[in-house]
XYZ file of C-alpha atoms in Angstrom:
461
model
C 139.694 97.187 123.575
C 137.813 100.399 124.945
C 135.017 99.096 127.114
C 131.927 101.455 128.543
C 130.924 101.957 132.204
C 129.220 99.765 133.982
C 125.291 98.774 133.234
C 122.463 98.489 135.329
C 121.972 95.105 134.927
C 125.793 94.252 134.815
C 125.573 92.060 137.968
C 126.507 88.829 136.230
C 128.936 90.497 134.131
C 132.855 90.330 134.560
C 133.647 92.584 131.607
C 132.524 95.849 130.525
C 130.414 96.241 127.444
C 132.968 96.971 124.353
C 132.608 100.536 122.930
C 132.269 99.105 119.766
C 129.286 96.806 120.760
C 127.749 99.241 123.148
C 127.543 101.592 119.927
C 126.041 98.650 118.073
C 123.363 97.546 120.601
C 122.097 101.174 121.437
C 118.546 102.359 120.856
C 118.283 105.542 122.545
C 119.255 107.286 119.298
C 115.899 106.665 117.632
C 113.463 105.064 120.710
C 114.065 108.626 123.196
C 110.443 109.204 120.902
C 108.565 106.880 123.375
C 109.489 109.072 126.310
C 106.022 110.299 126.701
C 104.389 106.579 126.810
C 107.430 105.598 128.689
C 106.550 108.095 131.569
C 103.076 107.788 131.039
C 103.434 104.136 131.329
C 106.053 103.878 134.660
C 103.323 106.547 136.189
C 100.617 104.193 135.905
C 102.888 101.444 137.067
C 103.897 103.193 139.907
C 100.449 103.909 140.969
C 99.473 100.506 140.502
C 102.259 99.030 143.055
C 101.034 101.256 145.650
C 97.282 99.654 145.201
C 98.887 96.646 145.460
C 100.995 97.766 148.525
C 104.143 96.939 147.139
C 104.871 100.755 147.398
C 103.738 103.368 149.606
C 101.376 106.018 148.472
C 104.304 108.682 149.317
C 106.481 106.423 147.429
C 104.455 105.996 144.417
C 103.264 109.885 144.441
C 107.161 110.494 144.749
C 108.114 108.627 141.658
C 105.361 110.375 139.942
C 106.671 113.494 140.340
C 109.863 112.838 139.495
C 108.498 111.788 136.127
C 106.450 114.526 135.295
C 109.733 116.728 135.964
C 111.855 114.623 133.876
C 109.353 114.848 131.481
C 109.527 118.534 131.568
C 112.905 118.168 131.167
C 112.759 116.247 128.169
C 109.922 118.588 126.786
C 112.473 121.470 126.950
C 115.191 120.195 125.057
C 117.135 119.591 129.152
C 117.894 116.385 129.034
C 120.776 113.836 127.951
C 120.377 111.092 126.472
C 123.408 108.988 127.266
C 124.010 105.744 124.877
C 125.843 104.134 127.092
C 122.204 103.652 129.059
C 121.221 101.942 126.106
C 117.503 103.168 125.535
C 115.038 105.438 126.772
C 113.682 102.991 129.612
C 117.397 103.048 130.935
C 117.874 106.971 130.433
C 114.790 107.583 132.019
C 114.920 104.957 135.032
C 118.473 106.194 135.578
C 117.727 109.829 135.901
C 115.046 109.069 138.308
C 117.303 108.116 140.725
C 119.222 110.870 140.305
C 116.585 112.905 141.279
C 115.084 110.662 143.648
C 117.286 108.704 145.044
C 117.081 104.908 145.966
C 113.838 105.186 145.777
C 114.167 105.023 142.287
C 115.341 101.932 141.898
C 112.108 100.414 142.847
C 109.971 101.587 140.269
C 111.112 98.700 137.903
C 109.594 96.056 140.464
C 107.555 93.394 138.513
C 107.952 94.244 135.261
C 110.795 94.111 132.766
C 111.676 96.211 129.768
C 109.971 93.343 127.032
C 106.779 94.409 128.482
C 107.674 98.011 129.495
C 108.456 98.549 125.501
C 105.655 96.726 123.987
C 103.834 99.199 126.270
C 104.961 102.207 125.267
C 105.046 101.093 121.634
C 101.225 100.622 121.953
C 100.879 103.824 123.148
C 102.443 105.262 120.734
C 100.919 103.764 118.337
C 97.274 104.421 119.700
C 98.430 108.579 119.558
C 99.215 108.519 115.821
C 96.201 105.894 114.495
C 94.396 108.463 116.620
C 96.526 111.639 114.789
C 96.416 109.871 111.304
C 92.853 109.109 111.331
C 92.143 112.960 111.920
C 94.435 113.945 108.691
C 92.330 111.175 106.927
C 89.224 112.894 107.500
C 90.533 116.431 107.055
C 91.974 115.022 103.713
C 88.096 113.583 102.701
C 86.529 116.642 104.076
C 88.830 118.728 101.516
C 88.024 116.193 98.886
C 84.382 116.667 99.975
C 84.297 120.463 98.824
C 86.422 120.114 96.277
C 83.689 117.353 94.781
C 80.934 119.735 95.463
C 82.566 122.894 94.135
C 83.163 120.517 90.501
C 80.080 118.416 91.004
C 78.452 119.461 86.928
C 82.055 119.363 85.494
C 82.489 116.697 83.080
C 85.394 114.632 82.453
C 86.153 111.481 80.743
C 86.592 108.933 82.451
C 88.838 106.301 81.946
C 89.472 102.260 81.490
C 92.629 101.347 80.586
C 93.779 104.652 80.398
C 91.127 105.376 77.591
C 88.458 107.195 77.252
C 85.377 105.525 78.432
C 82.552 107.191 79.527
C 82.029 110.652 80.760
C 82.334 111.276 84.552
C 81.718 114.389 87.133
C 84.620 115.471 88.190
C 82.703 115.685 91.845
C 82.440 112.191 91.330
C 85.964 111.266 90.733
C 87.089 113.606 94.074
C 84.159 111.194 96.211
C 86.067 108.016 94.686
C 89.208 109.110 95.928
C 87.753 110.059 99.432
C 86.146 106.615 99.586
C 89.680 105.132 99.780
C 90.819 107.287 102.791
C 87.698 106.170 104.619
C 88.068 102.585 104.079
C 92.064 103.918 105.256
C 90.420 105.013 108.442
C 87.984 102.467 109.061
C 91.094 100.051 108.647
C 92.965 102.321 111.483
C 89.881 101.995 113.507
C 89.656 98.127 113.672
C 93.723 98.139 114.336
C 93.402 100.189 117.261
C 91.615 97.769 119.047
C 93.864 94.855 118.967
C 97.212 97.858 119.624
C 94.524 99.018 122.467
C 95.603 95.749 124.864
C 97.901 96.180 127.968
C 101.134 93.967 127.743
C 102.394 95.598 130.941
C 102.441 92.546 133.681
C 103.914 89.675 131.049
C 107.141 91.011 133.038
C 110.225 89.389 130.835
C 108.283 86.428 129.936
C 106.493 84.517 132.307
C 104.656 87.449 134.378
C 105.738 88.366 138.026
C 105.607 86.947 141.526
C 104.200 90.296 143.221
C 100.390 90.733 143.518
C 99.944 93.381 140.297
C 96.952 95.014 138.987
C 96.760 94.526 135.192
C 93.173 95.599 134.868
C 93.722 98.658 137.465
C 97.286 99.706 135.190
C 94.953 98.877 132.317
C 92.108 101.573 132.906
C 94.485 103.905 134.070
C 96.436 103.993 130.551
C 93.156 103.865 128.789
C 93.881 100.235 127.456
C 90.680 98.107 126.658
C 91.800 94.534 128.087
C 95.506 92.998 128.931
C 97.199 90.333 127.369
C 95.842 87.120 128.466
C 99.141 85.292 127.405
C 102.390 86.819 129.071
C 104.666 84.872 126.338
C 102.584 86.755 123.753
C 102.251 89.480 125.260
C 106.035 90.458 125.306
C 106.619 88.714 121.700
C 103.658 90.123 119.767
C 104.265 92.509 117.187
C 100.957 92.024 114.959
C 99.918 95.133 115.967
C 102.640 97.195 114.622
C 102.436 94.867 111.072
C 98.739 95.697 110.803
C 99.342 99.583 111.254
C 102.247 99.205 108.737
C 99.829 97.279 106.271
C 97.206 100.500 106.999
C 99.558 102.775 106.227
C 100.896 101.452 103.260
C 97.716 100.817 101.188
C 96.806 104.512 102.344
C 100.149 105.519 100.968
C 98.902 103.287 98.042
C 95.703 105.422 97.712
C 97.386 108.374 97.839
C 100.028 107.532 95.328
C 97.157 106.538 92.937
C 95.455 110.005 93.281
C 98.964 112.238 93.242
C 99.450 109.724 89.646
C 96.546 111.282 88.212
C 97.424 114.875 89.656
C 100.839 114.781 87.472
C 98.854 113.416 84.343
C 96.231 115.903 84.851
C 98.659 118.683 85.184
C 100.215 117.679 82.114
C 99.638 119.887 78.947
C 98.615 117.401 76.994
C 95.847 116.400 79.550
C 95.418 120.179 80.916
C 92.349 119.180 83.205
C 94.194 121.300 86.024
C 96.607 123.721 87.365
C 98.121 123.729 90.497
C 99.487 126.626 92.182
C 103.326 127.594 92.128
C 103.413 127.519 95.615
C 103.034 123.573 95.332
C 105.294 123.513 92.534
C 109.095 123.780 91.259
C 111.008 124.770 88.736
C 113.944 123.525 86.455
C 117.626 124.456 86.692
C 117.805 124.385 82.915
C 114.603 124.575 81.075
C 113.008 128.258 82.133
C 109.642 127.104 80.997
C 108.809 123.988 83.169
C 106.747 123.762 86.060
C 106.998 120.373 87.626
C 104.521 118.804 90.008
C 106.555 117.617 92.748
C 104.869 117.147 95.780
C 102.374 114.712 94.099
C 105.772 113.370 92.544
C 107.118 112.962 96.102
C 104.305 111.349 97.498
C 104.084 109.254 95.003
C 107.867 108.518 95.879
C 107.388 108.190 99.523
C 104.898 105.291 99.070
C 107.919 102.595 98.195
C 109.110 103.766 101.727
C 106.073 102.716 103.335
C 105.550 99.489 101.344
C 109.009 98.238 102.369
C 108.325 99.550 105.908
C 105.527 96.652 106.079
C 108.057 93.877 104.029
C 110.458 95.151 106.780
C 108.531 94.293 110.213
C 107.056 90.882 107.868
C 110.331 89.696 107.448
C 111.683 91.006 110.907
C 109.041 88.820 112.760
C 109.254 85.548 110.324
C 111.708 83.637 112.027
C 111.482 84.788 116.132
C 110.451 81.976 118.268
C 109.167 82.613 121.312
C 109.512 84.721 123.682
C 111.139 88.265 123.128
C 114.269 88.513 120.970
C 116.771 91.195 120.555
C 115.264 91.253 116.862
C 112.404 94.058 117.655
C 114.660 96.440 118.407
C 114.338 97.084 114.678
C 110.856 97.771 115.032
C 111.036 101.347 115.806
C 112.706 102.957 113.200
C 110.499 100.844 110.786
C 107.391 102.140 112.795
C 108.968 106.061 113.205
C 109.323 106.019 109.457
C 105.929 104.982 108.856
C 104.368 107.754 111.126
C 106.973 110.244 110.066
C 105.872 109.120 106.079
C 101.597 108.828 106.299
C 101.664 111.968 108.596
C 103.834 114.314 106.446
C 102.087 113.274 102.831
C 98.304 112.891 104.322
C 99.256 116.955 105.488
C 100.769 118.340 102.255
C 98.111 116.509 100.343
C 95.287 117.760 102.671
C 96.855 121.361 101.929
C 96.879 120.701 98.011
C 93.052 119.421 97.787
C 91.857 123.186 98.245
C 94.131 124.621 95.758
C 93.785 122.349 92.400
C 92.450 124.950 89.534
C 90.490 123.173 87.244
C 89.892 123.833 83.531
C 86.015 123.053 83.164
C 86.543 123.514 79.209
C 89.574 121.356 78.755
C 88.087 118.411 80.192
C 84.712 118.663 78.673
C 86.074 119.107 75.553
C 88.653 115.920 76.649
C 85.169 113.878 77.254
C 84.203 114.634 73.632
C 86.986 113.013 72.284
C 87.263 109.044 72.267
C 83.282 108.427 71.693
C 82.730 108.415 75.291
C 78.747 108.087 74.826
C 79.122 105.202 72.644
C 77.956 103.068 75.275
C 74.650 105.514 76.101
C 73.644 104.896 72.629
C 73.804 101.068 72.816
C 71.669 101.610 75.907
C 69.015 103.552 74.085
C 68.879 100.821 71.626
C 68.577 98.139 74.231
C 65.651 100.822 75.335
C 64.433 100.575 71.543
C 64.223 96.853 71.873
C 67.305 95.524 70.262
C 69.175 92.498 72.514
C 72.276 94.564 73.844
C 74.525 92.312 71.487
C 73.176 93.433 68.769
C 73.314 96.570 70.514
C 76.882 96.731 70.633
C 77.419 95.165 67.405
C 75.784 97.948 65.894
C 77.229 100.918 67.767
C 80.998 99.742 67.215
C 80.503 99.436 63.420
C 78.862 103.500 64.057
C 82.248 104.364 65.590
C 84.132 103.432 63.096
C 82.460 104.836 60.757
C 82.518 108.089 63.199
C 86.103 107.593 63.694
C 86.697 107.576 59.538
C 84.788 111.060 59.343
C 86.788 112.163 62.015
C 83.570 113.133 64.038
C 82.107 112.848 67.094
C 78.751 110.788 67.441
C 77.035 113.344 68.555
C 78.093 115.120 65.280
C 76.755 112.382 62.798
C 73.644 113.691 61.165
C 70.502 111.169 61.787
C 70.418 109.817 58.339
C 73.457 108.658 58.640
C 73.003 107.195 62.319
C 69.872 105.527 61.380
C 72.218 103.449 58.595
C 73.323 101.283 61.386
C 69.793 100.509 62.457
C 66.523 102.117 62.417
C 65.535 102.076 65.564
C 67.285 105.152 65.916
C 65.186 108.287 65.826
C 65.798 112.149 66.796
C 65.488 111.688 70.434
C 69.094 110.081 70.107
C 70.843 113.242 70.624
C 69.682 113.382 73.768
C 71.602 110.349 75.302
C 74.081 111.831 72.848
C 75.400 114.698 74.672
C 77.774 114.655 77.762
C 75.270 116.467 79.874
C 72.473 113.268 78.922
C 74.841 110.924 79.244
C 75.947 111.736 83.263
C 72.185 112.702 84.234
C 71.318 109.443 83.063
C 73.160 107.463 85.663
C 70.688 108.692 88.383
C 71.182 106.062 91.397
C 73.135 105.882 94.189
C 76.827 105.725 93.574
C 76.185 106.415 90.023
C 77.765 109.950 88.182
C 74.901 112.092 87.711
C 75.292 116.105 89.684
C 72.228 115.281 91.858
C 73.617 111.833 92.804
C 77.221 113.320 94.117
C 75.371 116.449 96.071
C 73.337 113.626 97.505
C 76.630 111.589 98.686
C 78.198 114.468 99.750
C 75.511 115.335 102.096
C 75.142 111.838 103.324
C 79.182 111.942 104.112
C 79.005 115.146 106.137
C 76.073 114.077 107.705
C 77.518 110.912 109.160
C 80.509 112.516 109.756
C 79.276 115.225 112.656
């Protein structure tokens, strides 16, 4: 059996750790990405025993320094991370007292590593809700100008995936942007329950020595501690409601890069996007395939199993820490690593989608999209809207058997289906009418999305 060295908390222990399970039970591979929290974190805490006069001041400045070098360390690519230390509390403690000496060693008084990584995960955490929430706005902002640069191109829209009624494509860029601020707002209200100081639970049960939880609190920029240390060190909501944040966003996101590929298609045509966000086919010379809305499509099953991952990892942990949450991180690293990457390639797309005013208002003409603005003009006329509807759907088919639009019917023939119908019908007729009617807030018409864009970039300054 090939054993490791011995570990810092090997007191108890008669028998070295087995290679094989000391390669098992490592984290440092993947958690050495907390190191900043970590440091920030044991800073605090060292400044916080020397309130407390557990250390001295020269102590506690000591260990401080010896952070911020390690830290440097680590910044520059310096240090090494050794697995037989386990993780990056371990690495980190250990090289202190290398550089520091016994002193060192003191730094992990009352507290334990349960609450010294649910600290450092919440820190972590709080940086990239904080980073993620940015690329959410710079996202909507792009979507913003995009909307206002389209905001009198028509499309259809759709139901179904069939032509309904016709849209702006302005508005169709502010429904999309509506999703990534509901994203953020839901970023917003998880940040305050991540924004609560474990540090202090110690292991389980909190510590004998006279701490400072609201001191290390305000120093780390934390909002309140954990009131129950059990919880405190056990809790993993936080990083379950950040996973269920990111993966609707990835949700959003997919939904909008599914309607990029369809658009792009040459049988829709509404767009273009540029070859630089494109690639090409090793056999067929003449494709030109949308891939990174393909991809991000792609990358969203990553992020919904990321939050069936942490569900399931947490569903049968009794109180208090376990082993288990180890497993956390790479779930959570994956998630940060997924939302961050997408939300910045799509953010760089927004600007660049070409699109083909003529292809999709001559799309919008096709499937009788304004058959429902002329059962409002006969509700307008007086007829029940029933009857209303009755009587446009037998004029579509009849519009459908010529092979002609509505708006292409002469008005003899309209007024067969009822003759309420006079010449001012080709004015709710048209594609133009029919988008200018809807002249309310939230509703399709030019003036309405200039209107919400200016209210979004007005609340957002």
């Amino acid at each position: 059996m090939k054993t490791s060295k011995k570990k810092l908390w090997g007191g108890r222990f008669d028998e070295l750790t087995d290679l094989l399970v000391e390669t098992f039970t490592e984290s440092v591979s993947f958690d050495w990405r907390l190191y900043p929290h970590d440091i920030e974190g044991s800073i605090a805490h060292a400044r916080m025993l020397a309130r407390v006069g557990v250390l001295t001041r020269a102590e506690a400045t000591k260990i401080a320094a010896g952070l911020t070098r390690i830290r440097r360390e680590i910044d520059a690519g310096r240090f090494r991370w050794d697995p037989a230390l386990e993780d990056v509390h371990m690495n980190i403690e250990a090289r202190l007292t290398e550089r520091i000496g016994e002193l060192g060693k003191k730094l992990h008084t009352g507290r334990s590593r349960n609450d010294q990584v649910a600290t450092d995960l919440r820190l972590y955490l709080r940086h990239w809700i904080d980073t993620i929430s940015g690329l959410l706005e710079l996202a909507g902002n792009r979507l913003l100008d995009l909307a206002e640069r389209e905001a009198d191109t028509i499309l259809p829209g759709f139901t179904h995936l069939q032509i309904a009624q016709p849209v702006t494509f302005g508005h169709h860029m502010l429904a999309w942007r509506e999703m990534l601020e509901r994203d953020r707002a839901r970023l917003a209200d998880c940040r305050k329950r991540v924004n609560v100081l474990p540090l202090g639970a110690a292991a389980l049960a909190g510590t004998v020595y006279p701490i400072d939880r609201a001191y290390t609190a305000r120093l780390l920029g934390f909002d309140a501690v954990a009131e129950n240390s059990l919880d405190a060190v056990s809790d993993r909501d936080f990083a379950i409601e950040f996973a269920a944040a990111v993966a609707l966003t990835m949700v959003h996101l997919s939904r909008m890069c599914e309607e990029l590929v369809l658009w792009a298609n040459p049988l829709f045509g509404f767009i273009d996007l540029p070859d630089r966000f494109c690639t090409g086919s090793s056999i067929m010379p003449q494709k030109k395939n949308p891939d990174v809305p393909e991809l991000i499509r792609g990358h969203t099953g990553r992020a919904v199993g990321g939050l069936v991952a942490l569900l399931t990892l947490m569903k049968g942990q009794p109180l208090a820490y376990n082993r288990d949450n180890q497993e956390d991180k790479p779930t959570v690293f994956d998630l940060v690593d997924t939302v961050t990457e997408c939300l910045q390639v799509f953010a760089a797309l927004v600007p660049a989608i070409k699109v083909d005013r003529k292809t999709c208002r001559d799309a919008a003409l096709r499937g009788y999209a304004t058959a429902t603005d002329l059962a409002d003009y006969l509700v307008r006329k007086g007829l029940p809207f029933r009857d209303a509807h009755h009587v446009v759907g037998a004029a579509v088919a009849y519009a459908i058997g010529k092979k002609a639009d509505l708006a292409q019917l002469k008005l003899e023939e309209l007024k067969k289906f009822s003759p309420r119908i006079g010449a001012d019908v080709f004015k709710v007729l048209t594609l133009e009418g029919s988008v200018a009617a809807r002249d309310h807030i939230g509703g399709t018409a030019p003036n309405q999305v200039r209107a919400a864009i200016r209210r979004a970039r007005k609340a957002s300054k």
